[in-house]
Amino acid sequence: MTLRSCLRLFLSIGLVQFIVANNDYSESRIYALDNNVVGTRFYDFFSFEAINDPTHGRVTYVDESTARKKNLTFVHQDTFILRTDFKTVLTPKDPGRNSVRIKSKQAFRTHVAIFDVRHMPEGCGTWPAIWEVYPGWRPTGGEIDIVEGVNNQPVNFATIHSTTGCSMPPSSPPGTVLSNRTQLGTDNQNNCDSFVNNNAGCGVSFPKNGAPSFGPAFNKAGGGWFVFERTPTAMRIWFWSRHDSRVPDEVKFARSPLVDPSRYGFPAAYFPNTQCNFDKYFKENNIIINLTLWTSKLVLGQQRVL
């Protein structure tokens, strides 16, 4: 099978909103809009990183000028599109094909980030990700994987990575009292230490019986919205499919100057601070959006080398 017929190598994002708390954070969890990133505003809010892929995917990240010239990134109406080169025929000895990695110029602690994702890469070898990381690179300062998956994986994986000493309690589904960590997704493992378990981190698989949160089925459904909330006491990730009637209006229409995640219901992934001092393990993190190509036989979350 040729590469072109095997892969769909583009990521389409309609909107990214960054909503920050007041200077004095309280558990009221009401946030004020800080940035509304749509269309060409992506070029102002993010910088392009022409670096060797730290996750060891088989790509060559290019600068903004090259990405635009080669049409690896462009804007169509209100949609920002990133993609990987799909025309070049490579030999095993060639460097990886050209791709894009962008990093927010601003770093965040307490905040909400809303991602309107309309299409993800799909097919063998694809590995898109939306994540947050400390500017000095992880694990110092932490890493939070909001959207991540490989190949035609059917559900999203959300994971947090730290240095030694951070872990998560076992979770339980809604309607049970097995723990104080209630979420819709399923734990993969609960030691967040990047130096153990092949750097799997504290991972959560999104529900398999819910709306498709990754892969071809996600694209067929028209994508959806991922919302990430980070506070001093917890991190939460929600997902709604494009046609879900339960999508909060402030997420779906992006018109409200304020958002209140306390009204969103149970998250797909929930990471409390009960066994992890977030102030110690997670610093100001930048948003990363990148497209790389998977080259490992290991399970997702186990491939990265510190």
CSV table of C-alpha atoms in Angstrom, one decimal:
chain,number,residue,atom,x,y,z
A,1,MET,CA,0.0,0.0,0.0
A,2,THR,CA,1.4,3.4,-0.9
A,3,LEU,CA,1.8,6.1,1.7
A,4,ARG,CA,-0.7,8.3,0.0
A,5,SER,CA,-3.5,5.8,0.1
A,6,CYS,CA,-2.6,4.7,3.6
A,7,LEU,CA,-2.6,8.1,5.4
A,8,ARG,CA,-4.5,11.3,5.9
A,9,LEU,CA,-1.8,13.5,7.1
A,10,PHE,CA,-3.5,16.7,8.2
A,11,LEU,CA,-4.9,18.3,11.4
A,12,SER,CA,-7.7,20.8,11.1
A,13,ILE,CA,-8.4,23.1,14.1
A,14,GLY,CA,-11.3,25.6,14.0
A,15,LEU,CA,-10.6,27.4,17.2
A,16,VAL,CA,-8.4,27.4,20.3
A,17,GLN,CA,-9.5,29.5,23.3
A,18,PHE,CA,-7.4,30.2,26.4
A,19,ILE,CA,-9.4,31.2,29.4
A,20,VAL,CA,-7.5,32.2,32.6
A,21,ALA,CA,-8.6,32.5,36.2
A,22,ASN,CA,-8.5,35.7,38.1
A,23,ASN,CA,-5.3,36.4,40.0
A,24,ASP,CA,-6.8,35.0,43.2
A,25,TYR,CA,-7.9,31.5,42.2
A,26,SER,CA,-11.0,30.1,43.9
A,27,GLU,CA,-12.9,26.8,43.5
A,28,SER,CA,-15.7,28.8,41.9
A,29,ARG,CA,-14.0,27.8,38.7
A,30,ILE,CA,-15.2,30.7,36.6
A,31,TYR,CA,-12.6,31.9,34.1
A,32,ALA,CA,-12.3,35.0,31.9
A,33,LEU,CA,-11.4,34.8,28.2
A,34,ASP,CA,-7.7,35.6,27.6
A,35,ASN,CA,-7.1,34.6,24.0
A,36,ASN,CA,-9.4,33.6,21.1
A,37,VAL,CA,-7.2,32.0,18.4
A,38,VAL,CA,-8.9,31.5,15.1
A,39,GLY,CA,-7.6,31.3,11.5
A,40,THR,CA,-4.5,33.5,10.8
A,41,ARG,CA,-4.2,34.3,14.6
A,42,PHE,CA,-2.5,31.0,15.0
A,43,TYR,CA,0.6,32.5,13.3
A,44,ASP,CA,0.7,35.2,15.9
A,45,PHE,CA,0.0,33.1,19.0
A,46,PHE,CA,2.3,30.1,18.1
A,47,SER,CA,5.9,29.9,17.0
A,48,PHE,CA,7.2,27.2,14.7
A,49,GLU,CA,9.9,24.9,16.1
A,50,ALA,CA,12.3,23.6,13.5
A,51,ILE,CA,14.0,21.1,15.8
A,52,ASN,CA,14.8,17.4,15.9
A,53,ASP,CA,11.8,15.6,17.1
A,54,PRO,CA,12.3,15.0,20.8
A,55,THR,CA,9.8,12.1,20.7
A,56,HIS,CA,11.9,10.4,18.0
A,57,GLY,CA,9.2,10.2,15.4
A,58,ARG,CA,10.4,10.0,11.7
A,59,VAL,CA,9.8,13.6,10.7
A,60,THR,CA,11.8,16.8,10.0
A,61,TYR,CA,10.1,19.8,11.7
A,62,VAL,CA,10.4,22.9,9.5
A,63,ASP,CA,10.2,26.6,10.2
A,64,GLU,CA,7.2,28.8,9.5
A,65,SER,CA,8.5,30.1,6.2
A,66,THR,CA,9.2,26.5,4.9
A,67,ALA,CA,5.8,25.3,6.2
A,68,ARG,CA,4.0,28.0,4.4
A,69,LYS,CA,6.0,27.7,1.2
A,70,LYS,CA,5.4,23.9,1.0
A,71,ASN,CA,1.8,24.3,2.0
A,72,LEU,CA,2.2,22.3,5.2
A,73,THR,CA,0.2,24.9,7.1
A,74,PHE,CA,-2.5,27.2,5.8
A,75,VAL,CA,-5.8,28.9,6.7
A,76,HIS,CA,-9.1,28.1,5.1
A,77,GLN,CA,-11.8,30.5,6.3
A,78,ASP,CA,-11.9,30.1,10.1
A,79,THR,CA,-9.8,26.8,10.1
A,80,PHE,CA,-6.1,26.4,10.7
A,81,ILE,CA,-4.6,23.3,9.0
A,82,LEU,CA,-1.3,21.6,9.7
A,83,ARG,CA,-0.1,18.7,7.7
A,84,THR,CA,2.9,16.4,7.0
A,85,ASP,CA,4.5,16.1,3.5
A,86,PHE,CA,2.8,13.2,1.7
A,87,LYS,CA,4.4,13.6,-1.7
A,88,THR,CA,8.1,12.8,-1.2
A,89,VAL,CA,9.2,9.2,-1.7
A,90,LEU,CA,11.7,8.4,1.0
A,91,THR,CA,14.3,5.6,1.2
A,92,PRO,CA,15.1,4.0,4.6
A,93,LYS,CA,18.2,6.2,4.9
A,94,ASP,CA,16.5,9.5,4.2
A,95,PRO,CA,15.6,11.9,7.1
A,96,GLY,CA,11.9,12.0,8.1
A,97,ARG,CA,9.4,13.8,5.9
A,98,ASN,CA,8.7,17.4,6.6
A,99,SER,CA,6.2,18.2,9.3
A,100,VAL,CA,5.0,20.9,11.7
A,101,ARG,CA,5.4,21.5,15.4
A,102,ILE,CA,4.1,24.8,16.9
A,103,LYS,CA,4.4,26.1,20.5
A,104,SER,CA,2.4,28.8,22.2
A,105,LYS,CA,4.4,31.9,22.9
A,106,GLN,CA,2.6,32.2,26.2
A,107,ALA,CA,2.9,29.7,29.1
A,108,PHE,CA,0.1,28.9,31.5
A,109,ARG,CA,-0.6,27.6,35.0
A,110,THR,CA,-4.3,27.8,36.1
A,111,HIS,CA,-6.4,28.0,32.9
A,112,VAL,CA,-8.9,26.4,30.6
A,113,ALA,CA,-8.0,25.6,27.0
A,114,ILE,CA,-10.8,24.8,24.5
A,115,PHE,CA,-9.8,23.0,21.2
A,116,ASP,CA,-12.3,22.7,18.4
A,117,VAL,CA,-10.7,19.9,16.3
A,118,ARG,CA,-12.4,19.2,13.0
A,119,HIS,CA,-10.1,16.5,11.6
A,120,MET,CA,-7.1,14.5,12.8
A,121,PRO,CA,-4.5,12.5,10.8
A,122,GLU,CA,-5.5,8.9,10.4
A,123,GLY,CA,-3.8,5.7,9.1
A,124,CYS,CA,-0.7,3.7,9.8
A,125,GLY,CA,2.1,5.6,11.4
A,126,THR,CA,0.2,8.9,12.1
A,127,TRP,CA,0.8,10.4,15.6
A,128,PRO,CA,-0.8,13.7,16.2
A,129,ALA,CA,-0.7,15.4,19.6
A,130,ILE,CA,-2.0,18.4,21.5
A,131,TRP,CA,-0.2,18.8,24.8
A,132,GLU,CA,1.4,21.1,27.4
A,133,VAL,CA,5.0,21.1,28.6
A,134,TYR,CA,7.4,23.1,30.6
A,135,PRO,CA,9.7,25.3,28.4
A,136,GLY,CA,12.8,23.5,29.7
A,137,TRP,CA,11.4,20.2,28.4
A,138,ARG,CA,10.0,17.5,30.5
A,139,PRO,CA,9.9,15.8,32.9
A,140,THR,CA,11.2,18.8,34.9
A,141,GLY,CA,8.1,21.0,35.1
A,142,GLY,CA,5.7,18.3,33.9
A,143,GLU,CA,4.0,17.2,30.7
A,144,ILE,CA,0.2,17.0,30.1
A,145,ASP,CA,-1.0,15.1,27.0
A,146,ILE,CA,-4.5,16.4,26.2
A,147,VAL,CA,-4.9,14.7,22.8
A,148,GLU,CA,-2.7,11.9,21.6
A,149,GLY,CA,-2.9,8.6,19.7
A,150,VAL,CA,-1.3,6.6,16.9
A,151,ASN,CA,-2.4,4.7,13.8
A,152,ASN,CA,-6.1,4.2,13.8
A,153,GLN,CA,-6.5,4.1,17.5
A,154,PRO,CA,-10.3,4.5,18.3
A,155,VAL,CA,-10.1,6.5,21.5
A,156,ASN,CA,-8.0,9.4,22.8
A,157,PHE,CA,-5.3,8.8,25.4
A,158,ALA,CA,-4.7,11.6,28.0
A,159,THR,CA,-1.6,11.3,30.1
A,160,ILE,CA,0.4,13.3,32.6
A,161,HIS,CA,4.2,12.8,33.1
A,162,SER,CA,6.3,14.0,36.1
A,163,THR,CA,9.5,13.3,37.9
A,164,THR,CA,9.6,10.9,40.9
A,165,GLY,CA,6.9,11.3,43.6
A,166,CYS,CA,3.7,11.9,41.7
A,167,SER,CA,0.9,9.3,41.4
A,168,MET,CA,-2.8,9.1,41.0
A,169,PRO,CA,-5.4,7.2,43.0
A,170,PRO,CA,-7.5,4.5,41.2
A,171,SER,CA,-10.5,5.9,39.5
A,172,SER,CA,-14.2,4.8,39.5
A,173,PRO,CA,-17.0,5.4,37.0
A,174,PRO,CA,-19.9,7.7,37.8
A,175,GLY,CA,-22.5,6.2,40.1
A,176,THR,CA,-20.0,4.2,42.2
A,177,VAL,CA,-18.2,5.1,45.4
A,178,LEU,CA,-15.0,3.2,44.8
A,179,SER,CA,-12.8,6.3,45.0
A,180,ASN,CA,-12.9,10.1,45.0
A,181,ARG,CA,-11.5,10.1,41.5
A,182,THR,CA,-14.6,9.8,39.3
A,183,GLN,CA,-14.1,9.9,35.5
A,184,LEU,CA,-15.7,8.5,32.3
A,185,GLY,CA,-12.4,7.1,31.1
A,186,THR,CA,-10.3,4.1,32.2
A,187,ASP,CA,-6.9,4.2,34.0
A,188,ASN,CA,-4.0,2.8,32.1
A,189,GLN,CA,-1.6,3.1,35.1
A,190,ASN,CA,-1.2,5.5,37.9
A,191,ASN,CA,2.5,6.2,38.5
A,192,CYS,CA,3.3,9.4,36.7
A,193,ASP,CA,7.1,9.1,37.2
A,194,SER,CA,8.8,9.4,33.8
A,195,PHE,CA,11.6,7.2,35.0
A,196,VAL,CA,9.5,4.0,35.5
A,197,ASN,CA,7.2,1.9,33.5
A,198,ASN,CA,8.9,2.9,30.3
A,199,ASN,CA,7.7,6.4,30.8
A,200,ALA,CA,4.0,5.5,30.4
A,201,GLY,CA,2.9,8.2,32.9
A,202,CYS,CA,-0.5,8.4,34.4
A,203,GLY,CA,-2.7,7.6,31.5
A,204,VAL,CA,-6.4,7.5,30.8
A,205,SER,CA,-8.2,5.9,27.9
A,206,PHE,CA,-11.3,7.8,26.8
A,207,PRO,CA,-14.6,5.7,26.9
A,208,LYS,CA,-14.8,3.1,24.2
A,209,ASN,CA,-18.6,3.0,24.3
A,210,GLY,CA,-19.0,6.8,23.9
A,211,ALA,CA,-18.5,9.1,21.0
A,212,PRO,CA,-15.4,8.5,18.9
A,213,SER,CA,-12.6,10.6,20.3
A,214,PHE,CA,-9.8,9.6,17.9
A,215,GLY,CA,-9.1,8.1,14.6
A,216,PRO,CA,-11.2,7.6,11.4
A,217,ALA,CA,-14.5,7.4,13.3
A,218,PHE,CA,-13.7,10.8,15.0
A,219,ASN,CA,-13.2,12.3,11.5
A,220,LYS,CA,-16.3,10.7,10.1
A,221,ALA,CA,-18.3,12.3,13.0
A,222,GLY,CA,-17.0,15.7,12.1
A,223,GLY,CA,-14.5,15.9,15.0
A,224,GLY,CA,-15.4,17.6,18.3
A,225,TRP,CA,-14.3,19.7,21.2
A,226,PHE,CA,-11.6,18.9,23.8
A,227,VAL,CA,-11.6,21.1,26.9
A,228,PHE,CA,-8.7,21.0,29.4
A,229,GLU,CA,-8.8,22.6,32.8
A,230,ARG,CA,-5.8,23.0,35.1
A,231,THR,CA,-6.1,24.3,38.7
A,232,PRO,CA,-3.9,23.9,41.7
A,233,THR,CA,-6.0,21.0,42.9
A,234,ALA,CA,-6.9,19.1,39.8
A,235,MET,CA,-6.6,18.6,36.0
A,236,ARG,CA,-9.6,17.6,34.0
A,237,ILE,CA,-10.3,16.8,30.3
A,238,TRP,CA,-13.7,16.7,28.7
A,239,PHE,CA,-14.7,15.7,25.1
A,240,TRP,CA,-17.9,16.2,23.1
A,241,SER,CA,-18.4,15.0,19.6
A,242,ARG,CA,-19.5,17.4,16.9
A,243,HIS,CA,-23.2,16.6,17.1
A,244,ASP,CA,-23.5,15.9,20.8
A,245,SER,CA,-26.6,17.8,22.1
A,246,ARG,CA,-24.9,18.2,25.5
A,247,VAL,CA,-22.0,20.4,24.3
A,248,PRO,CA,-22.1,23.6,26.5
A,249,ASP,CA,-23.0,26.7,24.5
A,250,GLU,CA,-19.9,28.5,25.8
A,251,VAL,CA,-17.8,25.7,24.3
A,252,LYS,CA,-19.7,25.2,21.0
A,253,PHE,CA,-20.2,28.8,20.0
A,254,ALA,CA,-17.2,30.4,21.7
A,255,ARG,CA,-19.0,33.7,22.3
A,256,SER,CA,-18.9,33.9,26.1
A,257,PRO,CA,-16.3,36.0,27.9
A,258,LEU,CA,-16.6,33.7,30.8
A,259,VAL,CA,-16.6,29.9,31.2
A,260,ASP,CA,-17.6,27.7,34.1
A,261,PRO,CA,-16.3,24.1,33.8
A,262,SER,CA,-18.1,23.1,37.1
A,263,ARG,CA,-21.2,22.8,34.9
A,264,TYR,CA,-19.6,20.4,32.4
A,265,GLY,CA,-20.4,17.1,34.2
A,266,PHE,CA,-17.9,14.3,34.7
A,267,PRO,CA,-14.7,14.6,32.7
A,268,ALA,CA,-13.3,11.9,30.5
A,269,ALA,CA,-10.0,12.2,32.4
A,270,TYR,CA,-9.5,13.5,35.9
A,271,PHE,CA,-6.2,13.9,37.7
A,272,PRO,CA,-6.5,15.2,41.3
A,273,ASN,CA,-3.6,16.4,43.4
A,274,THR,CA,-4.3,14.1,46.4
A,275,GLN,CA,-1.1,12.1,45.7
A,276,CYS,CA,0.8,14.7,43.6
A,277,ASN,CA,1.9,18.2,44.6
A,278,PHE,CA,1.0,20.0,41.4
A,279,ASP,CA,2.9,23.2,42.4
A,280,LYS,CA,6.0,21.1,42.7
A,281,TYR,CA,5.7,18.8,39.7
A,282,PHE,CA,4.0,21.1,37.1
A,283,LYS,CA,5.3,24.5,36.3
A,284,GLU,CA,4.2,27.1,33.6
A,285,ASN,CA,3.5,25.0,30.5
A,286,ASN,CA,3.4,26.0,26.8
A,287,ILE,CA,0.8,24.5,24.5
A,288,ILE,CA,2.3,22.2,21.8
A,289,ILE,CA,0.5,21.0,18.6
A,290,ASN,CA,2.5,18.7,16.4
A,291,LEU,CA,2.3,16.0,13.8
A,292,THR,CA,4.9,13.2,13.9
A,293,LEU,CA,5.1,9.7,12.5
A,294,TRP,CA,5.2,6.6,14.8
A,295,THR,CA,8.2,4.4,14.4
A,296,SER,CA,8.1,2.2,17.5
A,297,LYS,CA,6.6,-1.2,18.3
A,298,LEU,CA,6.0,-0.1,21.9
A,299,VAL,CA,2.7,0.9,23.4
A,300,LEU,CA,1.8,4.6,23.3
A,301,GLY,CA,3.4,6.4,26.2
A,302,GLN,CA,6.4,4.1,26.3
A,303,GLN,CA,8.4,5.4,23.4
A,304,ARG,CA,9.9,8.6,24.7
A,305,VAL,CA,13.5,8.9,25.8
A,306,LEU,CA,14.4,11.5,28.4
